[in-house]
Amino acid sequence: MSGVRARFAPSPTGELHIGGARTALFNYLYVHNAGGKLILRIDDTDLERSRSDYIDKLIASMQWLGLKWDEGPYYQSQRLDQYTREAERLISENKAYRCYCSTEMLADGRSEAKKESKAYLYPGSCRNLSEGQEEEFRNEGRTPVVRLLTPEQDVTVVRDQIRGEVSFENASIDDFIIIKSNGLPTYNFASIVDDLQMEITHVIRAEEHLSNTPRQQLCVNALGYELPYFAHVPMILAPDRSKLSKRHGATSVEEFYSEGYLPEALINYMALLGWSPGAGGEEEIFSLAEMVNRFDLNKVTKTAAVYDVTKLSWMNSHYIREYDLDKLTGAAIPFFEQQGLIESPLNNNDYEYLKQVIATVRERAKTLVEMAEISSYFYRDQFDYEQKGVNKHFAKENAAEHVRRAAEELEKLEPYDKESIEALYRSLSEDLGISTGRLIHPTRLSITGRTAGPGLFDIMALLGRKRTVERLKKAAAFIEGGLTEQ
Ligand code: GLU
């Protein structure tokens, strides 16, 4: 075990978004590659926006993705005394101070800065208050914030593992608040205090936090610790390079689950959002173990990654094809249930039947939702015939007779299995003096209602003699009835 410790620190203010999940994944890959530990920390100091159901969902999403953590979850809301204690220590060491300026008192400065289109910087009015002045302010009923005393000169350099050195002018960083007037820590302070106390060696997080890092580094210096390594992973943009949002379809892990994506596909897809494993370049399918082996922060790009649902669904169909059949069946059950095709728990026969249905259709499904949709005729006897199929196949000369003949022959067929059905269709079409297609196409439409699908003889075998024959006879009657009623 190496000393590497990284953390994933989501705020439970919403569902786990693809960006957050990708950050969790990169942390996971890094830690496992380095033989270190992953810590899960819940950044829930925003008491108004944090919700416990989001915490549950977050944890469920991590578990579904297979991203196991080694320690935690730790909750910032349970560590408030730590932040206060560290802030008090900084005050006693003259590295931070209490500031009694109210929002109203700072308003003029703010509007001045706004007029000049500059970022507002707190002028440091409370830097050198005497004990007496502080007491006076307290007696007036003012509740202070705590601000970090920051240097006015020089630069703070972030040595980012992905972006290289990024310098920030200290003059552009004011004495920022570390403890708010309600006693709660600000994100920057709580985050870095935890990182230090939890002995985090690598802070791997979203690019949007790069601008927070110099402030956090200043806190590290003041608190007297060593800097962890920082790595800021690139953003994920929508295909039109705008911010990825709801209007681009599923964006949270939960939504991907409900749309029928497999966790391995989502993991594989997310890994390549900003990471290119190098050498070869063409490879795209990786197991989690392979990704762990090859993961390297040096190969994470600086530029934003672009989300591409076509590629994700291509990957999903790959995993649907390759998955262990029992595992796939287990994953598919809720989706078949949702569409009213089955009711769980399934007895052995129903489970075996479902498994065969899935084995038959899996090649053609991009998601588990789609898989259940294209399997409906295995469960439902009532369905409409696709109109274009009706026009094309049922309207052919003698179609009803062909379908009826097939039904009659199938009734007598022994054994009723895929090979014999196939042999029957060949000999019957010869007897009738037509191509096998003239039998196959109307048969497919009769027993599935559709013009395309998996191997017809597989479907017929799986549906069984009784249902196949009934559906063929029903279709023959429909054709004879003038192709109108469905
Ligand atoms: N709670 C922060 C977020 O969800 C985490 C930032 C960090 O990793 O430091 O954005």
XYZ file of C-alpha atoms and ligand atoms in Angstrom:
496
model
C 0.000 0.000 0.000
C 1.449 3.365 -1.029
C 0.808 6.535 0.918
C -1.405 7.933 -1.841
C -4.725 9.195 -0.551
C -7.268 10.891 -2.780
C -10.817 11.910 -2.105
C -14.065 12.407 -3.898
C -15.961 15.208 -2.216
C -19.389 15.763 -3.721
C -21.872 18.315 -2.418
C -25.241 16.645 -1.889
C -27.201 19.395 -3.582
C -28.356 17.365 -6.577
C -28.010 14.035 -8.301
C -24.574 12.725 -9.219
C -23.911 14.362 -12.560
C -21.742 12.826 -15.273
C -19.045 15.414 -14.484
C -18.986 14.462 -10.809
C -19.048 10.771 -11.611
C -16.117 11.210 -13.990
C -14.196 13.021 -11.214
C -14.963 10.115 -8.870
C -13.775 7.698 -11.542
C -10.483 9.503 -12.161
C -9.843 9.534 -8.417
C -10.636 5.835 -8.278
C -8.359 5.023 -11.218
C -5.529 7.117 -9.844
C -5.724 5.623 -6.379
C -5.942 2.043 -7.571
C -3.119 2.537 -10.020
C -0.969 3.916 -7.210
C -2.053 1.355 -4.627
C -3.530 4.064 -2.440
C -6.834 4.807 -0.779
C -9.977 6.599 -1.871
C -11.848 8.637 0.687
C -15.480 9.631 0.230
C -16.361 12.920 1.800
C -19.721 14.595 1.702
C -19.367 18.381 1.466
C -22.622 19.226 3.166
C -21.906 22.522 4.856
C -24.434 24.309 2.687
C -27.208 23.420 5.080
C -29.927 24.929 2.949
C -29.128 23.165 -0.290
C -27.812 19.847 1.055
C -30.388 17.075 1.280
C -30.122 13.672 2.840
C -31.972 11.990 -0.029
C -29.282 13.303 -2.372
C -26.677 11.710 -0.121
C -28.471 8.365 -0.401
C -28.753 8.721 -4.164
C -25.138 9.705 -4.471
C -24.014 6.666 -2.549
C -26.340 4.428 -4.561
C -24.941 5.861 -7.806
C -21.347 5.268 -6.685
C -22.211 1.711 -5.729
C -24.026 1.056 -8.983
C -20.995 2.311 -10.897
C -18.794 -0.019 -8.859
C -16.673 2.847 -7.543
C -15.826 1.547 -4.107
C -14.183 3.822 -1.597
C -11.891 2.769 1.214
C -12.782 5.306 3.898
C -15.795 7.358 4.734
C -18.233 8.719 3.981
C -17.122 11.558 6.203
C -19.571 14.408 6.596
C -18.406 17.989 6.834
C -21.518 18.867 8.803
C -20.213 16.581 11.552
C -16.820 18.230 11.582
C -17.774 21.842 12.180
C -15.763 21.978 15.410
C -12.609 21.185 13.426
C -13.029 24.211 11.195
C -13.755 26.480 14.150
C -10.766 25.120 16.013
C -8.404 25.642 13.080
C -9.778 29.135 12.491
C -9.274 30.008 16.190
C -5.723 28.751 15.962
C -5.078 30.951 12.912
C -6.501 33.960 14.782
C -4.287 33.297 17.774
C -1.282 33.047 15.443
C -2.264 36.338 13.748
C -2.848 34.595 10.448
C -6.551 35.305 10.432
C -8.770 37.885 12.043
C -12.349 38.625 12.914
C -14.057 41.099 10.676
C -17.136 42.965 11.829
C -17.975 44.748 8.586
C -21.564 44.167 7.632
C -22.709 43.606 4.072
C -24.140 47.143 4.090
C -20.835 48.590 5.163
C -19.074 46.940 2.265
C -21.783 47.799 -0.242
C -20.180 51.030 -1.458
C -16.912 49.327 -2.235
C -18.741 46.610 -4.084
C -20.722 48.959 -6.291
C -17.563 50.961 -6.954
C -15.800 47.800 -8.140
C -18.812 46.869 -10.227
C -18.806 50.245 -11.931
C -15.206 49.749 -12.895
C -15.905 46.123 -13.905
C -13.371 44.913 -11.385
C -13.624 42.047 -8.961
C -14.422 43.333 -5.505
C -11.601 42.974 -3.000
C -12.195 43.402 0.710
C -10.042 46.385 1.777
C -8.830 44.831 5.018
C -10.604 47.343 7.274
C -10.661 44.993 10.275
C -7.081 43.753 9.942
C -5.742 45.564 12.956
C -8.599 45.889 15.387
C -7.700 46.224 19.035
C -9.293 44.044 21.709
C -11.274 47.057 22.805
C -12.658 47.767 19.342
C -13.662 44.164 18.930
C -15.462 44.222 22.226
C -17.255 47.391 21.262
C -18.451 45.839 17.996
C -19.640 42.752 19.799
C -21.526 44.891 22.253
C -23.226 46.547 19.311
C -24.520 43.112 18.454
C -22.348 42.554 15.390
C -21.397 38.975 14.616
C -18.016 38.672 12.961
C -16.778 36.561 10.094
C -13.243 35.221 10.114
C -10.939 36.266 7.301
C -7.558 34.868 6.337
C -4.769 37.411 6.332
C -3.381 37.105 2.822
C -0.170 38.496 1.310
C -0.482 41.538 -0.937
C 2.557 40.900 -3.040
C 4.040 38.100 -5.092
C 2.215 35.266 -6.707
C 0.750 31.989 -5.590
C 1.725 29.233 -7.966
C -0.467 26.187 -8.358
C 1.587 23.268 -9.653
C -1.192 21.393 -11.301
C -0.523 17.793 -12.296
C -2.477 18.245 -15.506
C -2.086 21.909 -16.340
C 1.446 22.604 -15.166
C 2.194 25.815 -13.280
C -0.603 28.309 -13.017
C 0.230 31.605 -11.295
C -2.180 33.854 -9.449
C -1.284 37.396 -8.373
C -1.698 37.677 -4.635
C -2.859 41.248 -5.173
C -5.983 39.838 -6.767
C -6.792 37.746 -3.705
C -8.288 39.619 -0.782
C -8.539 38.575 2.842
C -11.280 36.118 2.085
C -13.778 34.704 4.548
C -12.992 31.322 6.065
C -15.760 31.250 8.692
C -19.068 32.920 7.946
C -21.045 34.962 10.467
C -23.321 31.975 11.083
C -20.276 30.026 12.240
C -20.132 27.767 9.193
C -16.927 27.438 7.187
C -16.672 28.544 3.578
C -16.072 25.875 0.962
C -12.416 26.809 0.506
C -11.613 26.529 4.180
C -13.598 23.398 5.014
C -12.294 21.651 1.948
C -8.636 22.266 2.615
C -8.859 21.688 6.372
C -10.345 18.291 5.615
C -7.807 17.537 2.923
C -5.020 18.287 5.374
C -6.508 16.494 8.360
C -7.433 13.503 6.263
C -3.883 13.427 4.899
C -5.020 13.704 1.317
C -1.974 13.572 -0.943
C -3.793 14.171 -4.243
C -6.689 16.524 -4.793
C -8.174 15.515 -8.136
C -11.241 17.552 -8.986
C -13.126 19.561 -11.553
C -11.489 22.376 -13.464
C -13.968 24.873 -12.040
C -12.082 24.624 -8.740
C -8.724 25.665 -10.172
C -9.472 29.289 -9.304
C -10.150 28.263 -5.687
C -6.820 26.510 -5.374
C -4.586 29.550 -4.694
C -6.889 30.455 -1.779
C -6.668 26.936 -0.478
C -2.892 26.965 -0.855
C -2.749 30.163 1.185
C -4.750 28.358 3.870
C -2.301 25.446 3.754
C 0.613 27.833 4.272
C -1.132 29.556 7.142
C -2.122 26.275 8.774
C 1.463 25.091 8.480
C 1.059 21.927 6.468
C 2.582 20.572 3.280
C 0.729 21.131 0.056
C -1.080 18.194 -1.458
C -0.773 17.679 -5.202
C -3.557 19.243 -7.211
C -4.982 18.037 -10.512
C -7.907 19.715 -12.227
C -9.717 17.581 -14.739
C -11.229 19.203 -17.833
C -14.878 20.123 -18.170
C -17.374 18.064 -20.080
C -19.220 20.083 -22.694
C -22.322 19.346 -24.725
C -21.852 18.477 -28.414
C -22.492 22.127 -29.337
C -19.766 23.038 -26.809
C -22.246 24.722 -24.508
C -22.563 23.789 -20.868
C -23.946 20.277 -20.548
C -27.490 20.485 -19.210
C -30.848 18.746 -19.051
C -31.707 19.734 -22.575
C -28.924 17.446 -23.803
C -30.722 14.397 -22.411
C -29.585 12.260 -19.515
C -26.845 13.888 -17.482
C -27.048 12.244 -14.063
C -25.962 8.716 -13.229
C -29.489 7.958 -12.091
C -30.891 9.011 -15.445
C -28.378 6.848 -17.271
C -29.480 3.961 -15.095
C -33.144 4.542 -15.866
C -32.467 4.857 -19.565
C -30.974 1.387 -19.466
C -27.240 1.924 -19.576
C -24.930 -0.621 -17.986
C -22.500 0.670 -15.386
C -19.487 -0.788 -17.206
C -20.459 1.078 -20.370
C -20.861 4.365 -18.540
C -17.560 3.858 -16.710
C -15.758 3.001 -19.934
C -17.287 5.975 -21.689
C -16.565 8.440 -18.876
C -12.946 7.305 -18.600
C -12.337 8.489 -22.137
C -13.846 11.904 -21.455
C -10.575 13.701 -21.032
C -8.235 10.739 -20.682
C -6.523 9.122 -23.611
C -4.676 5.969 -22.733
C -2.142 6.693 -25.483
C -0.234 4.133 -27.587
C -2.528 2.696 -30.190
C -5.100 5.405 -29.646
C -7.729 3.365 -31.415
C -8.671 1.211 -28.477
C -11.853 2.221 -26.796
C -13.144 -0.719 -24.836
C -11.507 -1.149 -21.459
C -12.416 -3.024 -18.341
C -12.078 -1.180 -15.065
C -8.975 -3.264 -14.255
C -7.330 -2.305 -17.557
C -8.130 1.343 -16.997
C -6.619 1.186 -13.531
C -3.474 -0.330 -14.991
C -3.059 2.317 -17.614
C -4.331 5.406 -15.873
C -1.932 8.307 -15.755
C -2.707 11.941 -14.918
C -0.156 12.956 -17.571
C -2.505 11.600 -20.165
C -5.472 13.611 -19.007
C -6.082 16.452 -21.422
C -6.260 20.126 -20.557
C -8.959 20.817 -23.099
C -12.626 20.235 -22.455
C -14.096 16.878 -23.353
C -17.199 16.736 -25.513
C -20.080 14.500 -24.558
C -21.270 12.261 -27.356
C -24.317 10.133 -26.686
C -23.859 8.143 -29.912
C -20.566 6.835 -28.668
C -22.004 6.048 -25.270
C -24.830 4.055 -26.794
C -22.388 2.266 -29.079
C -20.415 1.271 -25.990
C -23.572 0.247 -24.215
C -24.551 -2.068 -27.049
C -21.080 -3.546 -26.901
C -21.452 -4.328 -23.197
C -24.989 -5.622 -23.704
C -23.619 -8.051 -26.305
C -20.663 -9.157 -24.221
C -22.194 -9.281 -20.740
C -22.599 -12.532 -18.869
C -26.132 -13.644 -19.725
C -27.322 -14.113 -16.148
C -25.914 -10.759 -15.162
C -27.587 -9.127 -18.143
C -30.877 -10.818 -17.298
C -30.648 -9.575 -13.728
C -29.953 -6.061 -14.940
C -32.807 -6.211 -17.451
C -35.528 -7.479 -15.092
C -36.564 -4.042 -13.746
C -36.951 -2.770 -17.304
C -39.113 -5.679 -18.431
C -41.124 -5.210 -15.296
C -41.503 -1.495 -15.884
C -42.980 -2.169 -19.309
C -45.424 -4.605 -17.781
C -43.949 -7.659 -19.507
C -43.050 -9.606 -16.387
C -43.655 -9.543 -12.668
C -40.825 -10.344 -10.334
C -39.897 -12.496 -8.534
C -39.795 -14.826 -11.501
C -40.133 -18.565 -11.102
C -37.495 -20.758 -12.730
C -39.356 -21.267 -15.975
C -40.094 -17.595 -16.420
C -36.518 -16.718 -15.620
C -35.204 -19.224 -18.174
C -37.636 -17.905 -20.760
C -36.552 -14.310 -20.111
C -32.936 -15.376 -20.403
C -33.599 -16.897 -23.811
C -35.532 -13.840 -24.932
C -32.578 -11.702 -23.952
C -30.087 -14.017 -25.647
C -32.185 -13.655 -28.799
C -32.556 -9.873 -28.816
C -29.382 -8.604 -27.098
C -27.542 -7.991 -30.379
C -30.131 -5.455 -31.370
C -30.530 -3.383 -28.222
C -28.651 -0.208 -27.445
C -30.142 0.116 -23.979
C -32.064 -2.092 -21.574
C -35.151 0.040 -22.176
C -34.874 -0.676 -25.871
C -34.249 -4.330 -25.097
C -37.556 -4.596 -23.243
C -39.340 -2.677 -26.016
C -38.141 -4.968 -28.775
C -39.020 -8.023 -26.710
C -42.656 -7.157 -26.132
C -44.070 -9.723 -28.610
C -42.457 -12.510 -26.614
C -44.914 -11.610 -23.873
C -47.886 -10.015 -25.596
C -50.179 -11.703 -28.074
C -51.930 -8.480 -28.997
C -50.018 -6.107 -31.209
C -50.477 -4.056 -34.323
C -48.820 -5.008 -37.580
C -46.363 -2.423 -38.826
C -48.171 -0.663 -41.662
C -45.289 -0.664 -44.099
C -44.987 -4.440 -43.573
C -48.691 -4.885 -44.188
C -48.377 -2.986 -47.483
C -45.322 -4.904 -48.505
C -45.749 -8.461 -47.268
C -49.413 -9.071 -46.463
C -50.504 -7.446 -49.705
C -48.536 -9.927 -51.815
C -50.458 -12.442 -53.884
C -51.665 -15.464 -51.900
C -50.085 -14.149 -48.689
C -52.970 -15.447 -46.552
C -52.727 -18.884 -48.078
C -48.961 -19.014 -47.520
C -49.274 -18.007 -43.921
C -52.078 -20.490 -43.303
C -50.128 -23.306 -44.941
C -47.144 -22.526 -42.768
C -49.375 -22.668 -39.677
C -50.815 -26.043 -40.706
C -47.399 -27.546 -41.391
C -46.023 -26.194 -38.115
C -48.872 -27.854 -36.247
C -47.645 -31.223 -37.464
C -43.927 -30.562 -37.290
C -41.843 -32.955 -35.165
C -39.721 -32.055 -33.398
C -40.737 -28.441 -33.104
C -37.311 -26.823 -32.948
C -35.292 -24.220 -34.783
C -33.598 -26.627 -37.220
C -36.801 -28.408 -38.207
C -38.672 -25.117 -38.605
C -35.958 -23.849 -40.880
C -35.983 -27.084 -42.937
C -39.765 -26.886 -43.141
C -39.682 -23.311 -44.442
C -37.205 -24.308 -47.167
C -39.205 -27.306 -48.349
C -42.566 -25.545 -48.044
C -41.420 -22.593 -50.123
C -40.196 -25.033 -52.762
C -43.551 -26.839 -52.737
C -45.344 -23.525 -53.096
C -42.980 -22.434 -55.851
C -42.006 -19.206 -54.067
C -38.814 -17.816 -52.570
C -38.247 -18.487 -48.843
C -38.480 -14.720 -48.370
C -42.129 -14.861 -49.440
C -42.747 -17.087 -46.412
C -40.300 -15.569 -43.985
C -41.375 -11.917 -44.240
C -45.113 -12.419 -43.700
C -44.353 -14.902 -40.943
C -42.209 -12.367 -39.094
C -44.902 -9.751 -39.432
C -47.543 -12.231 -38.258
C -45.770 -13.347 -35.133
C -43.995 -10.137 -34.100
C -45.933 -7.349 -35.792
C -42.606 -6.037 -37.053
C -40.603 -6.157 -40.248
C -37.214 -6.549 -38.651
C -35.808 -8.361 -35.669
C -33.621 -11.229 -34.586
C -33.401 -14.562 -36.434
C -36.952 -15.601 -37.285
C -36.493 -19.305 -36.567
C -35.073 -18.487 -33.150
C -38.158 -16.427 -32.390
C -40.509 -19.137 -33.620
C -38.767 -21.802 -31.562
C -38.780 -19.657 -28.470
C -42.413 -18.579 -28.800
C -43.376 -22.228 -29.048
C -45.667 -24.024 -31.413
C -48.976 -22.964 -29.946
C -48.418 -19.229 -29.938
C -46.680 -19.258 -33.321
C -49.498 -21.166 -34.985
C -52.195 -19.031 -33.387
C -50.521 -15.834 -34.495
C -50.108 -17.128 -38.044
C -53.778 -18.098 -38.244
C -54.834 -14.775 -36.843
C -52.709 -13.002 -39.459
C -54.175 -15.134 -42.260
C -57.651 -14.115 -41.137
C -56.554 -10.502 -40.971
C -55.216 -10.626 -44.524
C -58.364 -12.332 -45.762
C -60.440 -9.733 -43.980
C -59.043 -7.169 -46.354
C -56.071 -5.895 -44.352
C -58.106 -3.219 -42.693
C -58.787 -4.074 -39.104
C -55.982 -4.597 -36.670
N -17.942 19.811 -2.985
C -17.189 20.293 -4.092
C -17.987 20.057 -5.365
O -18.855 19.180 -5.368
C -15.897 19.535 -4.166
C -14.779 20.334 -4.584
C -13.481 19.680 -4.285
O -13.282 18.552 -4.746
O -12.691 20.274 -3.598
O -17.777 20.718 -6.339
